[in-house]
mmCIF file of C-alpha atoms in Angstrom:
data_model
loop_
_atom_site.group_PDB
_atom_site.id
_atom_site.type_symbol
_atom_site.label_atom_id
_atom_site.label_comp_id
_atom_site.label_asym_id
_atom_site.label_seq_id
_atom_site.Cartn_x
_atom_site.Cartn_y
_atom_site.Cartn_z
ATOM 1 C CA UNK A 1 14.773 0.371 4.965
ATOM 2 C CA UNK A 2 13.358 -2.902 6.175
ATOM 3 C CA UNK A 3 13.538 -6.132 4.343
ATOM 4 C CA UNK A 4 13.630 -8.591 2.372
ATOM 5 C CA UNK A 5 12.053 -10.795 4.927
ATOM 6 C CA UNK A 6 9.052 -8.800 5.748
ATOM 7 C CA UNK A 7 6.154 -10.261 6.195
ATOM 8 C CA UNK A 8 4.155 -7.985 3.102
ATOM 9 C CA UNK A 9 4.363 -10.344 1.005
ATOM 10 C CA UNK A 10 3.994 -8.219 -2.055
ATOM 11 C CA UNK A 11 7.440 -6.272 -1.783
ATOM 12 C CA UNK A 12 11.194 -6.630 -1.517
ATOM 13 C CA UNK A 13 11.670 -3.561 1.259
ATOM 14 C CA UNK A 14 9.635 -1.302 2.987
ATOM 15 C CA UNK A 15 11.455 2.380 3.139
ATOM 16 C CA UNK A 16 9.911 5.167 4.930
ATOM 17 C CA UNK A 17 11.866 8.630 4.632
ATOM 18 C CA UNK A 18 9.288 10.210 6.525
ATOM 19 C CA UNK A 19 9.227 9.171 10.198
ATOM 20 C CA UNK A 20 7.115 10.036 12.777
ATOM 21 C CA UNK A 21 3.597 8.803 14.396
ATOM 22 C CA UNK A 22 0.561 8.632 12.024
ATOM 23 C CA UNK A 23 -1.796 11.244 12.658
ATOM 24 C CA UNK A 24 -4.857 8.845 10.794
ATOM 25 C CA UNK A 25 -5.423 6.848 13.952
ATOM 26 C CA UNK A 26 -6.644 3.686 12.567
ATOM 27 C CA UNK A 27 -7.701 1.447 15.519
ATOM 28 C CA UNK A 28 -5.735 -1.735 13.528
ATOM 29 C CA UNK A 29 -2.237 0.560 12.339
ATOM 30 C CA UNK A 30 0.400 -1.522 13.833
ATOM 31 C CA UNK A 31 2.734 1.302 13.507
ATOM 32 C CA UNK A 32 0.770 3.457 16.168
ATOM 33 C CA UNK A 33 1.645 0.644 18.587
ATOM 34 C CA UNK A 34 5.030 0.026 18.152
ATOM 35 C CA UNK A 35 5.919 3.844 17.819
ATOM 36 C CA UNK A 36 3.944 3.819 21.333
ATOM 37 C CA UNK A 37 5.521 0.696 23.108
ATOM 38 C CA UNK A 38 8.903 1.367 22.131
ATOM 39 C CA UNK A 39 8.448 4.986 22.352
ATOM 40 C CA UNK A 40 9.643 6.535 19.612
ATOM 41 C CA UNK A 41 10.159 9.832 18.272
ATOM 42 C CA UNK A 42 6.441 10.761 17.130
ATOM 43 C CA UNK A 43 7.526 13.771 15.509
ATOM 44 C CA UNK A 44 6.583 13.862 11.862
ATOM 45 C CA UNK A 45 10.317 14.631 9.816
ATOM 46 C CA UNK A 46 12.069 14.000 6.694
ATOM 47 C CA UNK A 47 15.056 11.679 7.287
ATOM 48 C CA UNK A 48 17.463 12.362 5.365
ATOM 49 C CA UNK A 49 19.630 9.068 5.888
ATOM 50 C CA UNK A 50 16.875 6.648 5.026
ATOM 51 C CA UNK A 51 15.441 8.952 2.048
ATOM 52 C CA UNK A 52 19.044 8.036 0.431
ATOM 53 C CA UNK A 53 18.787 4.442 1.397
ATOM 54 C CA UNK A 54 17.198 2.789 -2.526
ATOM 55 C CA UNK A 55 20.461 3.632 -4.171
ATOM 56 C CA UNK A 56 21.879 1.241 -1.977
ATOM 57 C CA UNK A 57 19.917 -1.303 -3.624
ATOM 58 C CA UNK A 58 22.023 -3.114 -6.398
ATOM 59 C CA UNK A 59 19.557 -5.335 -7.503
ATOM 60 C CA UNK A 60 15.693 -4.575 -8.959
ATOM 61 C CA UNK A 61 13.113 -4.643 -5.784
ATOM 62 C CA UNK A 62 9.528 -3.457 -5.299
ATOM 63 C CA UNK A 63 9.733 -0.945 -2.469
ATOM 64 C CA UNK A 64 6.510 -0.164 -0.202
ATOM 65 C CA UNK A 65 7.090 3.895 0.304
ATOM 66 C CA UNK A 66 5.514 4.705 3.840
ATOM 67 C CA UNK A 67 4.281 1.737 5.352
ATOM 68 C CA UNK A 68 4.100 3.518 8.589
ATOM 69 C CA UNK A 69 2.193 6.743 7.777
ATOM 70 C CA UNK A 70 0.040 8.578 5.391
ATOM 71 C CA UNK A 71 2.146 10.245 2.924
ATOM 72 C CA UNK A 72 -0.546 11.752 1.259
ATOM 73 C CA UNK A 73 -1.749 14.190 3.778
ATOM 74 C CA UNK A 74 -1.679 17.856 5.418
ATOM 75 C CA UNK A 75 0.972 16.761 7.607
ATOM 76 C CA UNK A 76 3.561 15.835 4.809
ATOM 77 C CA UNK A 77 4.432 19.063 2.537
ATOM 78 C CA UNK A 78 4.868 18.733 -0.804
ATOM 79 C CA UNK A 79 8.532 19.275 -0.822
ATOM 80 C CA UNK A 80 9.262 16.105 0.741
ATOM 81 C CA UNK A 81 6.917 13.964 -1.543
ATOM 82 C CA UNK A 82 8.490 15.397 -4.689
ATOM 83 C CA UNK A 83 12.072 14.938 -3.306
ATOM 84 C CA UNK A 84 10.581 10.938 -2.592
ATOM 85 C CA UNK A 85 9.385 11.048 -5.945
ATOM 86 C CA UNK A 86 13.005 11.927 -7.392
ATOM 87 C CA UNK A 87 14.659 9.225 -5.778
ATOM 88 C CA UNK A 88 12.060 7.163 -7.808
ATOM 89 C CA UNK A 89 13.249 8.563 -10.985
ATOM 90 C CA UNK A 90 16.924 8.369 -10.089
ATOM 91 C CA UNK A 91 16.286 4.302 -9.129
ATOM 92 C CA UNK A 92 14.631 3.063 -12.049
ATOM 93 C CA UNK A 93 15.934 -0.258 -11.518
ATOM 94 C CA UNK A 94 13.205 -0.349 -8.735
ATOM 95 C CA UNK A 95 9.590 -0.336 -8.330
ATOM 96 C CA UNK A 96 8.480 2.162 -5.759
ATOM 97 C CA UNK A 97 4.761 1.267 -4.654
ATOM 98 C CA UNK A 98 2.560 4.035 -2.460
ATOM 99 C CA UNK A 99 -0.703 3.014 -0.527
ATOM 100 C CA UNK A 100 -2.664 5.923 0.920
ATOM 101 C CA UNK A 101 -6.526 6.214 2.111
ATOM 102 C CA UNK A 102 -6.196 9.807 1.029
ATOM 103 C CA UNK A 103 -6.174 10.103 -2.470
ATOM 104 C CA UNK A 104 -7.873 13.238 -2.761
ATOM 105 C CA UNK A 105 -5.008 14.680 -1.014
ATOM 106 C CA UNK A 106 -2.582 13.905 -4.005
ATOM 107 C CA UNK A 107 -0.750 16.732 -5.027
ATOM 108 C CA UNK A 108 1.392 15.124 -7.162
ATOM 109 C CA UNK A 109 -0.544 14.201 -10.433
ATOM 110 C CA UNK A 110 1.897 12.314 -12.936
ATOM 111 C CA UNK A 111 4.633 9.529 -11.672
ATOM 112 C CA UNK A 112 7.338 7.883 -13.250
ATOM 113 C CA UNK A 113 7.123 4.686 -14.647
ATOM 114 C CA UNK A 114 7.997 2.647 -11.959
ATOM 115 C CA UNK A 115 5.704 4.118 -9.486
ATOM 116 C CA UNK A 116 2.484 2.651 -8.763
ATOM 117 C CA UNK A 117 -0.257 4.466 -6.806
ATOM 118 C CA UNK A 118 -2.818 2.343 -4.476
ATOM 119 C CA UNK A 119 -5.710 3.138 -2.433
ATOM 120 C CA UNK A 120 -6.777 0.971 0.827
ATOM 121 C CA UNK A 121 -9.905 -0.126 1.215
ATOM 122 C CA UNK A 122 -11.372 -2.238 4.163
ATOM 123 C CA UNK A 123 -15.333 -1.500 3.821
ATOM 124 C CA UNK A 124 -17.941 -0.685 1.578
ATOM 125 C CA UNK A 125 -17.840 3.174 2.897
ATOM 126 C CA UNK A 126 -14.423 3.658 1.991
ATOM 127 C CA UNK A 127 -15.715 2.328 -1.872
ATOM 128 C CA UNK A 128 -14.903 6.226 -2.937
ATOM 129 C CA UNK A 129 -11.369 5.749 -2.660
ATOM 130 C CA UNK A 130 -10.866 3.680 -5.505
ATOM 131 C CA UNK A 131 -13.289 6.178 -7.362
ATOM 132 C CA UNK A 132 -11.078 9.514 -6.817
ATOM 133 C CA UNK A 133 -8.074 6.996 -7.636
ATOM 134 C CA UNK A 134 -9.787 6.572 -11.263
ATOM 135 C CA UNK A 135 -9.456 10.437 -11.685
ATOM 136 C CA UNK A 136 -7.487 11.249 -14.838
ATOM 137 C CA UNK A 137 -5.295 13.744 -12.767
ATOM 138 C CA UNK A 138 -3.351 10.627 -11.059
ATOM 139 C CA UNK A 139 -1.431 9.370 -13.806
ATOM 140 C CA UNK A 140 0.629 6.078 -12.701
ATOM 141 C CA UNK A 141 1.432 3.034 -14.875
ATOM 142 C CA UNK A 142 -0.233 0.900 -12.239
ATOM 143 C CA UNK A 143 -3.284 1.745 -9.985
ATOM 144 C CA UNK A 144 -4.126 -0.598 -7.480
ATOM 145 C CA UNK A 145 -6.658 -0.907 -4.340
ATOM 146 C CA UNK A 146 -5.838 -2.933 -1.006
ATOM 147 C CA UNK A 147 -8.312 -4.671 0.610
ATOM 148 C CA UNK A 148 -6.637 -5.292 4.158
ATOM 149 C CA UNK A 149 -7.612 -5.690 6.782
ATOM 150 C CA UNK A 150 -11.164 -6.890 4.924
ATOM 151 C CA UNK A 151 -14.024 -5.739 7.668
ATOM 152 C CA UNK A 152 -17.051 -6.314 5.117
ATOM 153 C CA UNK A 153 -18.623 -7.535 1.685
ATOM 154 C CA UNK A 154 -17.372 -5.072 -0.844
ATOM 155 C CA UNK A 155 -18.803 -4.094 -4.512
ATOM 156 C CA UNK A 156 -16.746 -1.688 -6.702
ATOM 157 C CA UNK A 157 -18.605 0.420 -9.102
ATOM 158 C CA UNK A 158 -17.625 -1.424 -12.313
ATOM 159 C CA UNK A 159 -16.224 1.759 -14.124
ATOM 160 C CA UNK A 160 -13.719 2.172 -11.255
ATOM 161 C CA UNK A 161 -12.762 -1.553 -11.330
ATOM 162 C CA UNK A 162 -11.528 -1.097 -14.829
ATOM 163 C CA UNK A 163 -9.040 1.547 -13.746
ATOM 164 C CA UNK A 164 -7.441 -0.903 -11.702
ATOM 165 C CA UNK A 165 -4.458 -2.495 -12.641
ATOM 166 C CA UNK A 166 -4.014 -4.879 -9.143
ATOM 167 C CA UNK A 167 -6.077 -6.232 -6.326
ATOM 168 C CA UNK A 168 -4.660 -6.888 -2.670
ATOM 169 C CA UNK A 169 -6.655 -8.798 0.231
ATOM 170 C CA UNK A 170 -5.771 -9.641 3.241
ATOM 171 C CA UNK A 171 -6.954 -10.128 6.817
ATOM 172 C CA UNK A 172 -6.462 -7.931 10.198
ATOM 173 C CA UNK A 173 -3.077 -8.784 12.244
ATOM 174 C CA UNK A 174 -2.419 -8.876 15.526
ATOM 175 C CA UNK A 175 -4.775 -9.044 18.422
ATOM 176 C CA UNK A 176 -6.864 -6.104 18.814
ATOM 177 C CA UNK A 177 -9.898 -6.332 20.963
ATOM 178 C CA UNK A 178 -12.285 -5.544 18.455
ATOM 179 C CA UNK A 179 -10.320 -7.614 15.481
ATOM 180 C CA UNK A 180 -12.637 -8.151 12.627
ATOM 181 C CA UNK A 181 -12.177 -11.797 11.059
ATOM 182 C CA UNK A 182 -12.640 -12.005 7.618
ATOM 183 C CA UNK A 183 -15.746 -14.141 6.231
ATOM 184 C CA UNK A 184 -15.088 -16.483 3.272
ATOM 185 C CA UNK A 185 -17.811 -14.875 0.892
ATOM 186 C CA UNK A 186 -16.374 -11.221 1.651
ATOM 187 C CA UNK A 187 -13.263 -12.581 -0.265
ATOM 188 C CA UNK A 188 -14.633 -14.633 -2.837
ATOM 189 C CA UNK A 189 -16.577 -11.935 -3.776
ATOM 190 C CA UNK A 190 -13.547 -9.333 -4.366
ATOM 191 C CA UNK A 191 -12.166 -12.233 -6.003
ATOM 192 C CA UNK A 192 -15.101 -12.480 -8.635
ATOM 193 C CA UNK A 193 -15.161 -8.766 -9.342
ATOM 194 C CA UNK A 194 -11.486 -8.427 -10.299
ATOM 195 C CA UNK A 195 -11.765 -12.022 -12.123
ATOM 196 C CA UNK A 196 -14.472 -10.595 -14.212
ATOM 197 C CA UNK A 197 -12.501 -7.491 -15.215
ATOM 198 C CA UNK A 198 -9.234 -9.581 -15.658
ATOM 199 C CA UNK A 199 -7.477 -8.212 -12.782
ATOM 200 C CA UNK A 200 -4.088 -10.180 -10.876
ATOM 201 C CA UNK A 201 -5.015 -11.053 -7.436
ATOM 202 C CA UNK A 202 -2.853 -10.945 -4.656
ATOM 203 C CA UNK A 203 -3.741 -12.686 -1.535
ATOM 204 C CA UNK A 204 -1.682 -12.187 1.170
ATOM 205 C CA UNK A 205 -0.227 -15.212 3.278
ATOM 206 C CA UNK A 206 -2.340 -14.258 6.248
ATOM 207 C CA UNK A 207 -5.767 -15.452 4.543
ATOM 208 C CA UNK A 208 -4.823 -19.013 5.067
ATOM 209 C CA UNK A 209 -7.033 -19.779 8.005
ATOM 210 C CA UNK A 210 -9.988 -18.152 6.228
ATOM 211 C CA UNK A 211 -9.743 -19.467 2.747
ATOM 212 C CA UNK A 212 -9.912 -23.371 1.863
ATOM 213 C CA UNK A 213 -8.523 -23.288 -1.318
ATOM 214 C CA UNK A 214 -4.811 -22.383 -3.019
ATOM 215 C CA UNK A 215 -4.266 -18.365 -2.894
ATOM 216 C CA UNK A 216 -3.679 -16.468 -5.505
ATOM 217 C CA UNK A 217 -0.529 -14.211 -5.707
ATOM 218 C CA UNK A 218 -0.463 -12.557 -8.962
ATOM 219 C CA UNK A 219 1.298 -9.549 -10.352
ATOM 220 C CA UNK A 220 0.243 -6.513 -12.417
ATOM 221 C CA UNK A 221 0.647 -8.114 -16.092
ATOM 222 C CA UNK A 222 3.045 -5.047 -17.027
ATOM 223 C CA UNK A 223 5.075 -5.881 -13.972
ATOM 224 C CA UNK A 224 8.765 -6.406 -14.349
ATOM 225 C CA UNK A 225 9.871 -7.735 -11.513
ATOM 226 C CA UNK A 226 8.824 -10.903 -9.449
ATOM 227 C CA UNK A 227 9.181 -11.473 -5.543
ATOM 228 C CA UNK A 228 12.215 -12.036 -4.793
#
């Protein structure tokens, strides 16, 4: 478990009981390339050391759950997401919070109340994410959508805005050949949607050099716990 000083933003830790290299292959995953320069283990396991490592945790946190790989996917069986999901239930002191760009490939339908469910988003073709998120099989007290890395002007279908509960943006790391640089009106625009629908807003630190103004870092209004 990594932390606090990460540089999310949005959460206390980042914990990832399943290790291995992420099959997804997104040309910006800064995962892939450190689990490739620094050679680790790329097989895809359970660990059973780190999956014990929130009840360590004396104090409340918001915990990322697999910032390194897809959790929600072929790869991951279902017996290792539910035994996840019962460390969630056993640490209700924390918030556990899940980001995958598979929703359809959620097997597990209702969460705890301190789990919150997310879907990435980083162009208008991936739009359908947050729709299958809306689906009254994924019950979560919060449902959120991440827009980061931002690689175009995005518009939600209004009735899937409403089931949101929390907007991220934020810009592409590192320095990838092909790195897309967020434009000014690509943001704004997220930002108008989810004003209009009365959604927090969480811009992430690394949008200063493309935004003039103040950023907004809010929290889900039912949220109990601030950064720390």
């Amino acid at each position: 478990m990594n932390g606090p000083n990460n540089p999310i933003g949005w959460t206390d830790f980042t914990w990832n009981p399943v290790k291995g290299l992420c099959p997804v292959g997104c040309d910006y995953c800064y995962a892939r390339r450190i689990y490739k320069r620094f050679h680790y283990d790329p097989t895809i396991r359970l660990d059973g050391n780190e999956l014990l490592a929130p009840y360590k945790l004396k104090k409340p946190a918001r915990i990322f759950v697999g910032s390194t790989i897809e959790l929600f996917a072929s790869w991951v069986p279902k017996e290792w997401l539910e035994r996840i999901i019962e460390v969630a239930y056993d640490c209700k002191l924390h918030t556990f919070i899940f980001l995958t760009k598979q929703p359809t490939y959620i097997q597990i339908g209702r969460y705890p109340q301190n789990v919150w469910i997310g879907v990435t988003i980083t162009s208008q073709k991936e739009i359908w994410r947050a729709e299958a998120l809306s689906s009254d099989f994924i019950q979560a007290k919060i449902k959120f959508a991440s827009f980061e890395p931002l690689h175009s002007s995005i518009n939600i279908d209004p009735v899937a805005f409403l089931s949101l509960d929390w907007i991220i943006i934020g810009a592409e790391t590192g320095n990838r050949k092909d790195k897309i640089i967020p434009k000014g009106s690509w943001i704004q625009n997220i930002i108008e949607q989810a004003s209009d629908c009365g959604i927090p807003i969480f811009m992430k630190d690394n949008l200063k050099p493309y935004w003039p103004d103040r950023l907004k870092q809010e929290f889900p209004k039912s949220s109990v716990y601030g950064k720390r």
